[in-house]
Amino acid sequence: MTSLPDNAGTTRRQFLARCSKAGLGIAAVCGMGYGFYDVRGPKPEDRATDLVSVPDFSIPSQAGKMAIAHGKDRAETVNKALSALGGMEAFIQKGDHVLLKVNAAFATPAVLSATTHPQLLGEVVRLCFQAGAASVRVTDNPINDPASCFALTGIEAAATAAGALVYLPKDSYFKKITVPGGTLIQNWPFLYEPFQGVGKVIGISPVKDHHRSGASMSIKNWYGVLGGRRNVFHQDIHNIIKELAIMIKPTLVILDGTMTMMTNGPTGGSLSDLKQTDTMIVSTDQVAADAYGATLLGKTAADFPFIGKAQEVGAGQADYHSLKLIQT
Amino acid sequence: MNIILTRRISQIFFMTLFLWFCLAATLGEQWWQLQGWPVNWFLQLDPLVGIGTFLTTHTLFRGLAWCTATLVLTILLGRFFCGWVCPFGALHQFVGYLGKQKNKAAEKIRKNQYRKAQYLKYWILIFLLTAAASKSINLVQASAMGSPGFFTGMLVLAIMILLISASVNHMTDSAKTVVLFSTGIVMWMAGTGLLNMNGMFLDSLQTGLLDPIPLFQRSVNLVLLPLMDKASLLSSTNARYYEQGWLIGGIFLTAVLLNLAIPRFYCRFICPLGALFGLVSRYSIRRIGQKPGKCTHCKTCEVNCEGACEPSRQIRINECVLCMNCLHCCPDDLMEYSLSPSVAGEIHAPDLQRRDLIVSAVSGLALVPLLRLGGTTGPNWNPALIRPPGALDEESFLARCIKCGQCMRICPTNIIQPAGFTFGIEELWTPRLNFRIGTSGCQLNCIACANLCPTAAIRPISLAEKLGKGDFSTQGPVRIGTAFVDRSRCLPWAMKKPCIVCQENCPVSPKAIYTEVSHEKIRLDRPLIVDTGTTGSLTIRAGNLPPGKYATGDYFVHIPSHQNDGYRRIVQNSADFIQIADDPSWEIPPEPGSVVEIFVRLQKPFVHPETCIGCGTCEHECPVSGKRAIRITAENESRNREHTLLL
């Protein structure tokens, strides 16, 4: 097994090859040691990474308008109210991508009125397309299991039948957001993906009793674009609703008071929690819409601190009588 | 002085230094305590710590840059660290020596023969490093979508491929393996990328489990020194306790005793650091080998061969630990440590089949996603896992912690404990605060663990940052959890006994525990019916009160029939007599035949969550010594935003 090297030249060549490889290795080690040397150490969880923002979706020329229509048939009343404001064409232009933020919070049937009614949603999707919308998306980050909520409420079926795309809240859809001038929504997960590329946003929600805030109507509906352990915000419910009013400036809100949930909100669960109030509110001013919605619950805007707070930050006008109010 | 003696002196020196640094990692002002001694030096020399944390964080934190020196020397000299520096290796060598002392030469040769299973350590190394590199590999994929991590990602991939190619024996084979491996990685990236499965790339640093320096450090810190202190209290005022000590000590003992069967068992079969050195020494400049001459195959060189690297035949360069034993014993003086390769030929790479390699790498990639299926770093986080102040958010923490036990050793109160299996396999032996063990809670003015941690898993915070003072006053103090009062166990709340030890011991100012006063009626076995009464005392019909029991200052008499007459403090009582303090006494004496009641004045503790930092002093001091009546959980800890409790 022992043998002399074949010749000295080979040995020298091998040695030089080994040396150059070793040299490369040493250079790489030193280079990396130098390049990645970190004397300061890590920072705590970075608090300002990849913040996104939401554009203003309102149409300045349409500001401060509200129309009320009465009747039992949601498709009929929403059409009446919208026509009074100049039709959906006044808000949706040809080629617009539209996002409809429904209230799909609970996995309960539509008849219990805890969620946006599928008939109303279907009609609004139809009207958007009629006005020339290129696409219509429907989304919410509900409280109960998302897939169950969208299925059981009938929202998914109605949206799909009318040609809209349903965005269930996937983990990857959320990006961090900070509301300017706010103190609560700071670097907080926000349901960003459905908002990407849309030019118009419409909120569609029912009028409901809510044990913590008093009522869940148009502004409170934006709670469903928040992610994370958002329930910590219930420690300061009126201010979080105020910040939602700062965060989302919608093109339009549609507040459905056909059936009002008077008790046991916001889940309801029984027909005896509901009252037939036959009212459909369509408004470019979400504060005014909620102020009107308050009357359906037998209360006034003054009973809900969040309405006053939202007005203070310029999100709208609680005194809806001062607006261009059309009753049909 | 021959080379063997020099090596022994080196080993003894480094072993002594290592043990000294372990001992010196004690908080105090004695000269032998932590007074600038470089107690992390061995961990910093360890390139597995450096490379591991580089793969997960793309940085080399402070002293970890020492590992470049070790690597450069290994490229020049071979596995000098194993044979000359490593204290764990020295221990194995010594015990192995004891084990084979009485063996005949043939038996020694048998013990020191090369075994196929020595490839296992490479398997372990690739497995652990792939688990640490997973997220970095993802950076390459992300770069295709325009992320800036391209350079780092490529670098990590290059390192992995280099290590892989160095671990396969024949060059042609090695090329094939590299191609195969790279193809596998690219396919994995493409597949997960197409399906948008970034969640499949999760990394975790688990090298510390088997890396010999953290393992030995942990064993000395958490087992050997505490056992010594238990007997002598040499390095500690009180006995130190460590959960999991039985397992950490058991593994240590097993590793040491296995040397009796096969010398340097751990080094040959398990040690991932040795495996790393084995790969790095492939192109080492100097190496052990035969010089030209007539070898008689007497195998004398293998009698004491520490690396089991077959110096009598084609020497296995990657197994040779440079013990130099073969240099001296060769009767023909054929062995040398020189620049030229052995004339008998060399084997440069481990006996690792391509199949083993792929299995270990794929297992490594799959490890962390599997471990995290339980959601322990997500929604299913364990609130009992309270990390030391300054600990990074959980995922960043797990990317750095090497389970060396330095924080547990330095903690003056002994509350930092190695986490057990209930916290998850990934979290095993990582630091966790247990306020039932030790001498107090987390000391308000102590930042020892954060400033000792060699990898900045607990980042080096200043006292100002910990307390939320100075520049840090807007962000407030570092919170590690929140105290919760268990009202069903708390003495005042549940048993009408005065206590509030928790409130007294709360170290923050203003206190995070406040109390509200209430008077509660004491349950007596029969009603107290007045026999005679004065404005300052009364006697009881057939009284059976324990004498003096209600004269502690906390008990009061109340007469229900006297409206608005409040509670009068009892200053003395016998079986049938009660005297009250005269501040003031009753206006109307209690009427004979009327009923009086005894009340206790209680201060009931409440936690003020805005100021509680979770230091656990309250939990430590709570007199309900089994399951404490006030306990810390990690809610509202600063390090994880998702654990925020309050607005």
PDB file of C-alpha atoms in Angstrom, chain B residues 15-143:
ATOM      1  CA  MET B  15     -10.195  22.279  30.287  1.00  0.00           C
ATOM      2  CA  THR B  16      -9.135  24.284  33.331  1.00  0.00           C
ATOM      3  CA  LEU B  17      -9.950  27.533  31.580  1.00  0.00           C
ATOM      4  CA  PHE B  18     -13.357  26.221  30.568  1.00  0.00           C
ATOM      5  CA  LEU B  19     -14.244  25.074  34.063  1.00  0.00           C
ATOM      6  CA  TRP B  20     -12.908  28.320  35.442  1.00  0.00           C
ATOM      7  CA  PHE B  21     -15.151  30.349  33.139  1.00  0.00           C
ATOM      8  CA  CYS B  22     -18.131  28.216  34.151  1.00  0.00           C
ATOM      9  CA  LEU B  23     -17.396  28.913  37.796  1.00  0.00           C
ATOM     10  CA  ALA B  24     -16.753  32.595  37.159  1.00  0.00           C
ATOM     11  CA  ALA B  25     -20.142  33.045  35.482  1.00  0.00           C
ATOM     12  CA  THR B  26     -21.517  34.025  38.864  1.00  0.00           C
ATOM     13  CA  LEU B  27     -22.924  37.415  39.693  1.00  0.00           C
ATOM     14  CA  GLY B  28     -20.975  39.143  42.435  1.00  0.00           C
ATOM     15  CA  GLU B  29     -18.099  41.407  43.248  1.00  0.00           C
ATOM     16  CA  GLN B  30     -15.462  38.860  44.253  1.00  0.00           C
ATOM     17  CA  TRP B  31     -12.456  38.654  41.979  1.00  0.00           C
ATOM     18  CA  TRP B  32     -13.420  35.182  40.845  1.00  0.00           C
ATOM     19  CA  GLN B  33     -16.936  36.226  39.914  1.00  0.00           C
ATOM     20  CA  LEU B  34     -18.114  37.862  36.720  1.00  0.00           C
ATOM     21  CA  GLN B  35     -15.555  40.654  36.606  1.00  0.00           C
ATOM     22  CA  GLY B  36     -14.954  40.830  32.891  1.00  0.00           C
ATOM     23  CA  TRP B  37     -13.851  37.204  32.611  1.00  0.00           C
ATOM     24  CA  PRO B  38     -14.612  36.166  29.017  1.00  0.00           C
ATOM     25  CA  VAL B  39     -16.928  33.427  30.224  1.00  0.00           C
ATOM     26  CA  ASN B  40     -18.528  32.946  26.785  1.00  0.00           C
ATOM     27  CA  TRP B  41     -15.225  32.459  25.025  1.00  0.00           C
ATOM     28  CA  PHE B  42     -15.562  28.741  24.338  1.00  0.00           C
ATOM     29  CA  LEU B  43     -19.087  29.221  22.996  1.00  0.00           C
ATOM     30  CA  GLN B  44     -17.759  32.002  20.802  1.00  0.00           C
ATOM     31  CA  LEU B  45     -14.891  29.894  19.468  1.00  0.00           C
ATOM     32  CA  ASP B  46     -17.420  27.250  18.490  1.00  0.00           C
ATOM     33  CA  PRO B  47     -18.139  27.715  14.769  1.00  0.00           C
ATOM     34  CA  LEU B  48     -21.337  25.699  15.003  1.00  0.00           C
ATOM     35  CA  VAL B  49     -22.750  28.497  17.154  1.00  0.00           C
ATOM     36  CA  GLY B  50     -21.465  31.091  14.700  1.00  0.00           C
ATOM     37  CA  ILE B  51     -22.629  29.315  11.547  1.00  0.00           C
ATOM     38  CA  GLY B  52     -25.942  28.308  13.134  1.00  0.00           C
ATOM     39  CA  THR B  53     -26.843  31.835  14.147  1.00  0.00           C
ATOM     40  CA  PHE B  54     -25.548  33.153  10.837  1.00  0.00           C
ATOM     41  CA  LEU B  55     -27.925  30.833   8.982  1.00  0.00           C
ATOM     42  CA  THR B  56     -30.905  31.990  11.025  1.00  0.00           C
ATOM     43  CA  THR B  57     -30.081  35.687  11.472  1.00  0.00           C
ATOM     44  CA  HIS B  58     -27.460  36.558   8.819  1.00  0.00           C
ATOM     45  CA  THR B  59     -25.315  38.177  11.489  1.00  0.00           C
ATOM     46  CA  LEU B  60     -22.384  37.246  13.685  1.00  0.00           C
ATOM     47  CA  PHE B  61     -23.165  38.785  17.055  1.00  0.00           C
ATOM     48  CA  ARG B  62     -20.161  40.367  18.763  1.00  0.00           C
ATOM     49  CA  GLY B  63     -17.877  37.676  20.178  1.00  0.00           C
ATOM     50  CA  LEU B  64     -19.291  35.025  17.868  1.00  0.00           C
ATOM     51  CA  ALA B  65     -16.846  36.427  15.324  1.00  0.00           C
ATOM     52  CA  TRP B  66     -14.188  34.433  17.240  1.00  0.00           C
ATOM     53  CA  CYS B  67     -15.384  31.384  15.353  1.00  0.00           C
ATOM     54  CA  THR B  68     -13.728  32.710  12.197  1.00  0.00           C
ATOM     55  CA  ALA B  69     -10.369  32.241  13.940  1.00  0.00           C
ATOM     56  CA  THR B  70     -11.248  28.630  14.726  1.00  0.00           C
ATOM     57  CA  LEU B  71     -12.322  28.008  11.155  1.00  0.00           C
ATOM     58  CA  VAL B  72      -9.212  29.588   9.647  1.00  0.00           C
ATOM     59  CA  LEU B  73      -6.955  27.555  11.931  1.00  0.00           C
ATOM     60  CA  THR B  74      -8.883  24.405  11.060  1.00  0.00           C
ATOM     61  CA  ILE B  75      -8.388  25.080   7.357  1.00  0.00           C
ATOM     62  CA  LEU B  76      -4.683  25.486   8.019  1.00  0.00           C
ATOM     63  CA  LEU B  77      -4.108  22.764  10.587  1.00  0.00           C
ATOM     64  CA  GLY B  78      -6.997  20.298  10.534  1.00  0.00           C
ATOM     65  CA  ARG B  79      -9.175  19.386  13.505  1.00  0.00           C
ATOM     66  CA  PHE B  80      -6.866  20.960  16.085  1.00  0.00           C
ATOM     67  CA  PHE B  81      -9.884  22.094  18.126  1.00  0.00           C
ATOM     68  CA  CYS B  82     -11.032  18.510  18.761  1.00  0.00           C
ATOM     69  CA  GLY B  83      -7.671  17.214  19.857  1.00  0.00           C
ATOM     70  CA  TRP B  84      -6.159  20.258  21.518  1.00  0.00           C
ATOM     71  CA  VAL B  85      -8.859  22.653  22.711  1.00  0.00           C
ATOM     72  CA  CYS B  86     -12.283  21.091  23.107  1.00  0.00           C
ATOM     73  CA  PRO B  87     -12.831  20.485  26.841  1.00  0.00           C
ATOM     74  CA  PHE B  88     -15.566  17.941  26.156  1.00  0.00           C
ATOM     75  CA  GLY B  89     -13.173  16.095  23.862  1.00  0.00           C
ATOM     76  CA  ALA B  90     -10.462  16.172  26.509  1.00  0.00           C
ATOM     77  CA  LEU B  91     -12.863  14.675  29.027  1.00  0.00           C
ATOM     78  CA  HIS B  92     -13.794  11.904  26.598  1.00  0.00           C
ATOM     79  CA  GLN B  93     -10.170  11.229  25.832  1.00  0.00           C
ATOM     80  CA  PHE B  94      -9.330  10.966  29.517  1.00  0.00           C
ATOM     81  CA  VAL B  95     -12.212   8.618  30.338  1.00  0.00           C
ATOM     82  CA  GLY B  96     -11.488   6.603  27.218  1.00  0.00           C
ATOM     83  CA  TYR B  97      -7.899   6.302  28.378  1.00  0.00           C
ATOM     84  CA  LEU B  98      -9.078   5.003  31.746  1.00  0.00           C
ATOM     85  CA  GLY B  99     -11.345   2.544  29.978  1.00  0.00           C
ATOM     86  CA  LYS B 100      -8.679   0.962  27.846  1.00  0.00           C
ATOM     87  CA  GLN B 101      -5.818   1.117  30.319  1.00  0.00           C
ATOM     88  CA  LYS B 102      -5.870  -2.601  31.027  1.00  0.00           C
ATOM     89  CA  ASN B 103      -6.617  -3.640  27.445  1.00  0.00           C
ATOM     90  CA  LYS B 104      -4.015  -5.449  25.412  1.00  0.00           C
ATOM     91  CA  ALA B 105      -2.775  -3.718  22.282  1.00  0.00           C
ATOM     92  CA  ALA B 106      -5.001  -5.822  20.011  1.00  0.00           C
ATOM     93  CA  GLU B 107      -8.035  -4.909  22.045  1.00  0.00           C
ATOM     94  CA  LYS B 108      -7.081  -1.247  21.880  1.00  0.00           C
ATOM     95  CA  ILE B 109      -6.702  -1.497  18.120  1.00  0.00           C
ATOM     96  CA  ARG B 110     -10.141  -3.080  17.952  1.00  0.00           C
ATOM     97  CA  LYS B 111     -11.618  -0.248  20.022  1.00  0.00           C
ATOM     98  CA  ASN B 112      -9.966   2.356  17.855  1.00  0.00           C
ATOM     99  CA  GLN B 113     -10.840   0.869  14.510  1.00  0.00           C
ATOM    100  CA  TYR B 114     -12.859   2.929  12.076  1.00  0.00           C
ATOM    101  CA  ARG B 115     -16.581   2.221  12.131  1.00  0.00           C
ATOM    102  CA  LYS B 116     -19.040   2.872   9.370  1.00  0.00           C
ATOM    103  CA  ALA B 117     -21.435   4.489  11.860  1.00  0.00           C
ATOM    104  CA  GLN B 118     -19.073   7.426  12.230  1.00  0.00           C
ATOM    105  CA  TYR B 119     -21.012   8.973   9.345  1.00  0.00           C
ATOM    106  CA  LEU B 120     -23.866   9.539  11.797  1.00  0.00           C
ATOM    107  CA  LYS B 121     -22.371  12.804  13.063  1.00  0.00           C
ATOM    108  CA  TYR B 122     -22.426  14.232   9.540  1.00  0.00           C
ATOM    109  CA  TRP B 123     -26.029  13.191   9.244  1.00  0.00           C
ATOM    110  CA  ILE B 124     -26.772  15.042  12.476  1.00  0.00           C
ATOM    111  CA  LEU B 125     -24.861  18.122  11.325  1.00  0.00           C
ATOM    112  CA  ILE B 126     -26.669  18.368   7.982  1.00  0.00           C
ATOM    113  CA  PHE B 127     -30.002  17.764   9.719  1.00  0.00           C
ATOM    114  CA  LEU B 128     -29.454  20.532  12.292  1.00  0.00           C
ATOM    115  CA  LEU B 129     -28.018  23.039   9.831  1.00  0.00           C
ATOM    116  CA  THR B 130     -30.765  22.505   7.263  1.00  0.00           C
ATOM    117  CA  ALA B 131     -33.338  23.127   9.987  1.00  0.00           C
ATOM    118  CA  ALA B 132     -31.532  26.390  10.707  1.00  0.00           C
ATOM    119  CA  ALA B 133     -31.109  27.358   7.040  1.00  0.00           C
ATOM    120  CA  SER B 134     -34.653  26.769   5.868  1.00  0.00           C
ATOM    121  CA  LYS B 135     -35.812  30.363   5.998  1.00  0.00           C
ATOM    122  CA  SER B 136     -32.639  31.621   4.341  1.00  0.00           C
ATOM    123  CA  ILE B 137     -33.180  29.221   1.483  1.00  0.00           C
ATOM    124  CA  ASN B 138     -36.566  30.860   1.124  1.00  0.00           C
ATOM    125  CA  LEU B 139     -34.807  34.190   0.649  1.00  0.00           C
ATOM    126  CA  VAL B 140     -33.479  32.960  -2.675  1.00  0.00           C
ATOM    127  CA  GLN B 141     -36.997  32.165  -3.735  1.00  0.00           C
ATOM    128  CA  ALA B 142     -38.282  35.499  -2.460  1.00  0.00           C
ATOM    129  CA  SER B 143     -35.546  37.226  -4.411  1.00  0.00           C
TER     130      SER B 143
END
